[in-house]
Structures are given as structure tokens and as C-alpha cells.
């Protein structure tokens, strides 16, 4: 897959007194707050900080619906054969401030059916990454799946005032790359041999949304999530990408 990569030298830029190109000024910029440990409420789901005592059993059961273990291929941990092992991993990994893990709780059932986190949180630069995304089969391809990403993005831009929201994945993880594009992230390139995990190489694909893109993207999410966009069986009438393209 080829894509046009943004290059600031191809666009209008400011110059300093020496005639050198420099970044746009940011008058009044200050470091942004860190994400709070509070829930984000939507119509289809609630995104809340992980609590192993409340979420581990639900998530373990939901993950078990993935009988082949495909969800774990591109994560740096798992799969977990026993609930005890999964809960121990959560207690060790998911209770810090960065990454800040969240459970995605289905509004209808009240059960946790997915995970996602904020990570590489940079208040001074105004940058946050979303990652550690693990959507169980119960969450995949549902309105809640999209709403959870919308809620996390809205917190970053609307509530906290960050400038940049990142998505990174194994460059061979085609479903993740497709999801990033559907959600409005812009592909920025491949970092070759960026890291290793599970005794293999990882080239990393980088994507981002920036604050100037957020108002139009937010409107597209809201249009897609409107109940009028779904038929009586919960199927979408217009896809998110189509709504974004028409905007």
C-alpha cells in the first residue's frame, strides 16, 4: 500500500529572522492535564479505568470467544489459559498511570468486553497515543466498538486540549491499519525494525489525528452514532468513512 506522506516543506511555513523555515507559533500554549481516572459515558458503552476485581472475569470470558487466539497475535502479551493468570497480568500491568488502561463496558449487559489504553502521555507536547486495544468478538463490529474510540478521542481533544492523538501498530497488522483509517487517522509512515516482541521483529506503522482535524471528524462520529443511522436490527445505514467523505 502506498500513501502520500505529509512533508511540512511542501506547505506554507513561517520563517525566522534568518530566513529559515520554522514551525507555526503557539502563543499561550501550556502543558495539558493528564487524563483523569473517570468514566466516559456513551449510549452503547461506558469506558472506565480498569479494575481487575470488577473486570477481569468478564474480559477473560469475552476473550475466550476468540477460540483461535487471533486477537493476541499482535499484542506483546497473552494469550492467557487461566483466569488467574489473566487477573495477575492485569494487576501487574493495567493499574498504572501510563499506560492508563480502560475497560469497555457494554451498556446493555453491563459486562466488560474490551480493553484500550492511553499511553506515551506527553502533557508538555500535547500528545497521547491510544493502544493496547483488545476487542473481544462480543465487541468487534458493533456500535460500541466505534463509540469507545470516539469517547477516548473526545476526551483527548475536547476535555484535555491535546494537539495530537496517535495510533501505532505492527505494520503487518492489516486489520489495525484498516481500523485506524476508518476512524479518521492519517497514515504517517513505517518505522522499520522499531522494536521486537514475542521473539520477532516489528516494523511499526504510525497514524495520527491532530486537533485541527477533530471538529470535522467529531461531527462524522456523531452522525454515525445517531440512532437514526441504524435500522431495526442495529445495522448501519451509512458507513463512517462514507460520512467523513461526504462532509
Short mmCIF file of C-alpha atoms in Angstrom, two decimals:
data_model
loop_
_atom_site.label_atom_id
_atom_site.label_comp_id
_atom_site.label_asym_id
_atom_site.label_seq_id
_atom_site.Cartn_x
_atom_site.Cartn_y
_atom_site.Cartn_z
CA UNK A 1 0.00 0.00 0.00
CA UNK A 2 1.34 3.42 -0.94
CA UNK A 3 0.35 6.71 0.62
CA UNK A 4 1.30 10.33 0.37
CA UNK A 5 3.36 11.29 3.42
CA UNK A 6 2.97 14.78 4.83
CA UNK A 7 6.06 16.99 4.49
CA UNK A 8 5.91 20.49 6.04
CA UNK A 9 8.35 21.79 3.41
CA UNK A 10 5.65 21.16 0.81
CA UNK A 11 3.28 23.58 2.59
CA UNK A 12 3.40 27.26 3.60
CA UNK A 13 5.63 27.78 6.62
CA UNK A 14 6.86 30.56 8.85
CA UNK A 15 10.45 31.80 8.81
CA UNK A 16 12.68 33.27 11.47
CA UNK A 17 14.86 36.39 11.21
CA UNK A 18 17.48 34.33 9.36
CA UNK A 19 15.02 33.25 6.72
CA UNK A 20 14.96 29.66 7.98
CA UNK A 21 11.70 27.71 7.96
CA UNK A 22 10.30 27.19 11.48
CA UNK A 23 7.16 25.72 12.98
CA UNK A 24 4.00 27.73 13.43
CA UNK A 25 3.95 29.79 16.64
CA UNK A 26 1.83 28.55 19.54
CA UNK A 27 1.00 31.64 21.60
CA UNK A 28 -0.33 30.81 25.03
CA UNK A 29 0.39 27.10 24.78
CA UNK A 30 0.70 25.37 28.15
CA UNK A 31 1.17 21.77 29.20
CA UNK A 32 -2.10 19.86 29.21
CA UNK A 33 -3.65 17.93 32.12
CA UNK A 34 -3.12 14.21 32.36
CA UNK A 35 -6.17 12.04 31.64
CA UNK A 36 -8.34 11.63 34.73
CA UNK A 37 -9.41 8.30 36.19
CA UNK A 38 -13.07 8.85 35.47
CA UNK A 39 -15.53 7.02 33.24
CA UNK A 40 -16.56 8.17 29.76
CA UNK A 41 -20.26 7.56 29.17
CA UNK A 42 -21.82 6.84 25.80
CA UNK A 43 -25.08 5.39 24.51
CA UNK A 44 -23.70 1.96 23.66
CA UNK A 45 -20.83 1.63 26.13
CA UNK A 46 -19.01 3.07 29.10
CA UNK A 47 -15.21 3.39 29.04
CA UNK A 48 -13.84 3.26 32.57
CA UNK A 49 -10.47 2.75 34.29
CA UNK A 50 -9.62 -0.91 34.70
CA UNK A 51 -10.41 -2.62 37.99
CA UNK A 52 -9.28 -6.25 37.93
CA UNK A 53 -11.73 -7.19 40.68
CA UNK A 54 -14.67 -5.98 38.56
CA UNK A 55 -13.43 -6.52 35.02
CA UNK A 56 -11.05 -9.49 34.86
CA UNK A 57 -13.64 -12.27 34.84
CA UNK A 58 -15.85 -10.57 32.25
CA UNK A 59 -12.92 -9.82 29.98
CA UNK A 60 -11.47 -13.30 30.30
CA UNK A 61 -14.82 -14.80 29.33
CA UNK A 62 -15.25 -12.39 26.41
CA UNK A 63 -11.72 -13.05 25.18
CA UNK A 64 -12.47 -16.77 25.31
CA UNK A 65 -14.93 -16.29 22.44
CA UNK A 66 -11.83 -15.86 20.28
CA UNK A 67 -11.23 -19.60 20.17
CA UNK A 68 -8.27 -19.36 17.76
CA UNK A 69 -6.49 -16.68 19.80
CA UNK A 70 -6.18 -14.36 16.81
CA UNK A 71 -6.59 -11.23 18.96
CA UNK A 72 -3.30 -11.92 20.74
CA UNK A 73 -1.07 -12.20 17.67
CA UNK A 74 -0.06 -8.54 17.55
CA UNK A 75 -0.11 -7.85 21.29
CA UNK A 76 3.06 -8.14 23.33
CA UNK A 77 1.44 -10.48 25.87
CA UNK A 78 -1.11 -13.28 26.04
CA UNK A 79 -2.95 -15.42 25.41
CA UNK A 80 -3.87 -16.47 28.94
CA UNK A 81 -5.04 -20.01 29.62
CA UNK A 82 -6.46 -19.34 33.10
CA UNK A 83 -8.43 -16.52 34.68
CA UNK A 84 -5.87 -16.42 37.50
CA UNK A 85 -3.09 -15.70 35.01
CA UNK A 86 -5.09 -13.01 33.26
CA UNK A 87 -6.02 -11.31 36.53
CA UNK A 88 -2.38 -11.40 37.67
CA UNK A 89 -1.31 -9.78 34.39
CA UNK A 90 -3.94 -7.08 34.83
CA UNK A 91 -2.86 -6.36 38.39
CA UNK A 92 0.77 -6.06 37.30
CA UNK A 93 0.26 -4.16 34.04
CA UNK A 94 -3.05 -2.31 33.98
CA UNK A 95 -3.14 -0.21 37.16
CA UNK A 96 -0.52 2.46 36.38
CA UNK A 97 -0.93 5.96 35.02
CA UNK A 98 0.90 5.33 31.73
CA UNK A 99 -0.36 3.18 30.13
CA UNK A 100 -3.73 4.15 31.58
CA UNK A 101 -5.90 1.11 30.83
CA UNK A 102 -9.66 1.31 30.38
CA UNK A 103 -12.29 -1.39 30.19
CA UNK A 104 -15.02 -1.02 27.59
CA UNK A 105 -18.30 -1.99 29.26
CA UNK A 106 -21.35 -2.86 27.18
CA UNK A 107 -24.27 -0.66 28.26
CA UNK A 108 -26.89 -3.33 27.64
CA UNK A 109 -25.27 -6.20 29.56
CA UNK A 110 -23.08 -4.26 31.99
CA UNK A 111 -20.18 -6.58 31.14
CA UNK A 112 -16.63 -5.58 30.18
CA UNK A 113 -15.95 -6.80 26.65
CA UNK A 114 -12.84 -4.91 25.57
CA UNK A 115 -9.71 -3.03 26.61
CA UNK A 116 -7.93 0.09 25.39
CA UNK A 117 -5.44 2.46 26.95
CA UNK A 118 -3.90 5.89 26.78
CA UNK A 119 -0.11 5.65 26.68
CA UNK A 120 3.05 7.63 25.94
CA UNK A 121 1.23 10.55 27.52
CA UNK A 122 3.13 13.79 26.86
CA UNK A 123 1.38 16.74 28.53
CA UNK A 124 4.14 19.23 27.59
CA UNK A 125 3.93 18.36 23.90
CA UNK A 126 0.19 17.74 23.90
CA UNK A 127 0.44 14.21 22.54
CA UNK A 128 -1.30 10.98 23.60
CA UNK A 129 -1.31 7.56 21.96
CA UNK A 130 -4.15 5.04 22.07
CA UNK A 131 -3.06 1.43 22.23
CA UNK A 132 -3.28 -1.98 23.89
CA UNK A 133 -6.59 -2.29 22.04
CA UNK A 134 -8.13 -5.71 22.52
CA UNK A 135 -11.70 -6.01 21.28
CA UNK A 136 -13.28 -9.34 22.09
CA UNK A 137 -15.58 -10.92 19.50
CA UNK A 138 -18.51 -9.59 21.55
CA UNK A 139 -17.34 -6.02 20.85
CA UNK A 140 -15.99 -6.28 17.33
CA UNK A 141 -18.05 -4.65 14.57
CA UNK A 142 -20.61 -3.20 16.98
CA UNK A 143 -21.65 0.44 17.51
CA UNK A 144 -19.97 0.27 20.92
CA UNK A 145 -16.64 -0.53 19.27
CA UNK A 146 -16.71 2.75 17.36
CA UNK A 147 -18.23 4.73 20.21
CA UNK A 148 -15.45 3.69 22.59
CA UNK A 149 -12.82 5.13 20.25
CA UNK A 150 -14.90 8.28 19.83
CA UNK A 151 -15.21 8.76 23.58
CA UNK A 152 -11.47 8.36 24.12
CA UNK A 153 -10.67 10.76 21.29
CA UNK A 154 -13.20 13.31 22.55
CA UNK A 155 -11.61 13.30 25.98
CA UNK A 156 -8.18 13.96 24.48
CA UNK A 157 -9.25 16.89 22.28
CA UNK A 158 -12.37 18.40 23.87
CA UNK A 159 -11.79 17.82 27.56
CA UNK A 160 -7.99 17.93 27.82
CA UNK A 161 -6.98 20.10 24.86
CA UNK A 162 -4.23 17.93 23.40
CA UNK A 163 -2.83 18.66 19.94
CA UNK A 164 -2.15 15.16 18.63
CA UNK A 165 -3.61 11.67 19.07
CA UNK A 166 -1.54 8.71 17.86
CA UNK A 167 -2.26 5.15 16.75
CA UNK A 168 0.63 2.74 16.20
CA UNK A 169 0.58 -0.91 15.26
CA UNK A 170 2.64 -3.72 13.80
CA UNK A 171 2.91 -2.79 10.12
CA UNK A 172 1.79 -6.33 9.24
CA UNK A 173 -1.42 -5.95 11.26
CA UNK A 174 -3.71 -5.14 8.34
CA UNK A 175 -6.96 -5.05 10.40
CA UNK A 176 -5.47 -2.47 12.78
CA UNK A 177 -4.28 -0.30 9.91
CA UNK A 178 -7.72 -0.52 8.30
CA UNK A 179 -9.39 0.40 11.59
CA UNK A 180 -7.14 3.43 12.06
CA UNK A 181 -8.02 4.77 8.62
CA UNK A 182 -11.73 4.16 9.15
CA UNK A 183 -11.60 6.12 12.41
CA UNK A 184 -10.03 9.10 10.65
CA UNK A 185 -6.36 8.64 11.47
CA UNK A 186 -3.84 9.70 8.83
CA UNK A 187 -1.06 7.27 7.89
CA UNK A 188 2.36 8.80 8.52
CA UNK A 189 4.78 6.05 7.54
CA UNK A 190 6.62 2.95 8.72
CA UNK A 191 9.37 2.86 11.34
CA UNK A 192 11.49 -0.09 10.23
CA UNK A 193 12.71 -2.51 12.90
CA UNK A 194 11.16 -0.27 15.53
CA UNK A 195 11.10 -2.92 18.24
CA UNK A 196 10.85 -6.63 18.98
CA UNK A 197 8.17 -8.69 20.69
CA UNK A 198 7.36 -12.37 21.05
CA UNK A 199 10.84 -13.16 19.66
CA UNK A 200 10.16 -11.47 16.32
CA UNK A 201 10.76 -8.17 14.58
CA UNK A 202 8.19 -5.39 14.49
CA UNK A 203 8.06 -2.66 11.88
CA UNK A 204 5.65 -0.05 13.24
CA UNK A 205 3.00 1.82 11.25
CA UNK A 206 2.26 5.32 12.55
CA UNK A 207 -1.08 7.14 12.30
CA UNK A 208 -2.39 10.34 13.87
CA UNK A 209 -5.29 12.74 14.24
CA UNK A 210 -4.44 16.38 15.04
CA UNK A 211 -6.57 18.99 16.73
CA UNK A 212 -7.37 20.89 13.55
CA UNK A 213 -8.94 17.75 12.07
CA UNK A 214 -11.03 16.97 15.11
CA UNK A 215 -14.12 19.19 14.58
CA UNK A 216 -15.00 17.59 11.24
CA UNK A 217 -14.15 14.12 12.49
CA UNK A 218 -16.22 14.64 15.63
CA UNK A 219 -19.22 15.64 13.54
CA UNK A 220 -18.82 12.48 11.43
CA UNK A 221 -18.71 10.30 14.54
CA UNK A 222 -21.82 11.97 15.92
CA UNK A 223 -23.69 11.47 12.65
CA UNK A 224 -22.67 7.81 12.50
CA UNK A 225 -23.60 7.18 16.15
CA UNK A 226 -27.04 8.81 15.80
CA UNK A 227 -29.72 6.15 16.39
CA UNK A 228 -31.29 7.21 13.09
CA UNK A 229 -28.23 5.77 11.32
CA UNK A 230 -29.18 2.22 12.37
CA UNK A 231 -32.04 0.03 11.21
CA UNK A 232 -34.27 -2.09 13.42
CA UNK A 233 -31.66 -4.83 13.58
CA UNK A 234 -28.85 -2.46 14.55
CA UNK A 235 -27.20 -2.38 11.14
CA UNK A 236 -25.65 0.88 9.97
CA UNK A 237 -27.29 2.75 7.11
CA UNK A 238 -24.22 4.83 6.22
CA UNK A 239 -20.64 3.89 6.97
CA UNK A 240 -18.33 6.16 8.92
CA UNK A 241 -15.91 6.51 6.01
CA UNK A 242 -18.75 7.49 3.68
CA UNK A 243 -19.98 10.10 6.17
CA UNK A 244 -16.48 11.53 6.51
CA UNK A 245 -16.05 11.65 2.73
CA UNK A 246 -19.34 13.49 2.27
CA UNK A 247 -18.50 16.07 4.91
#
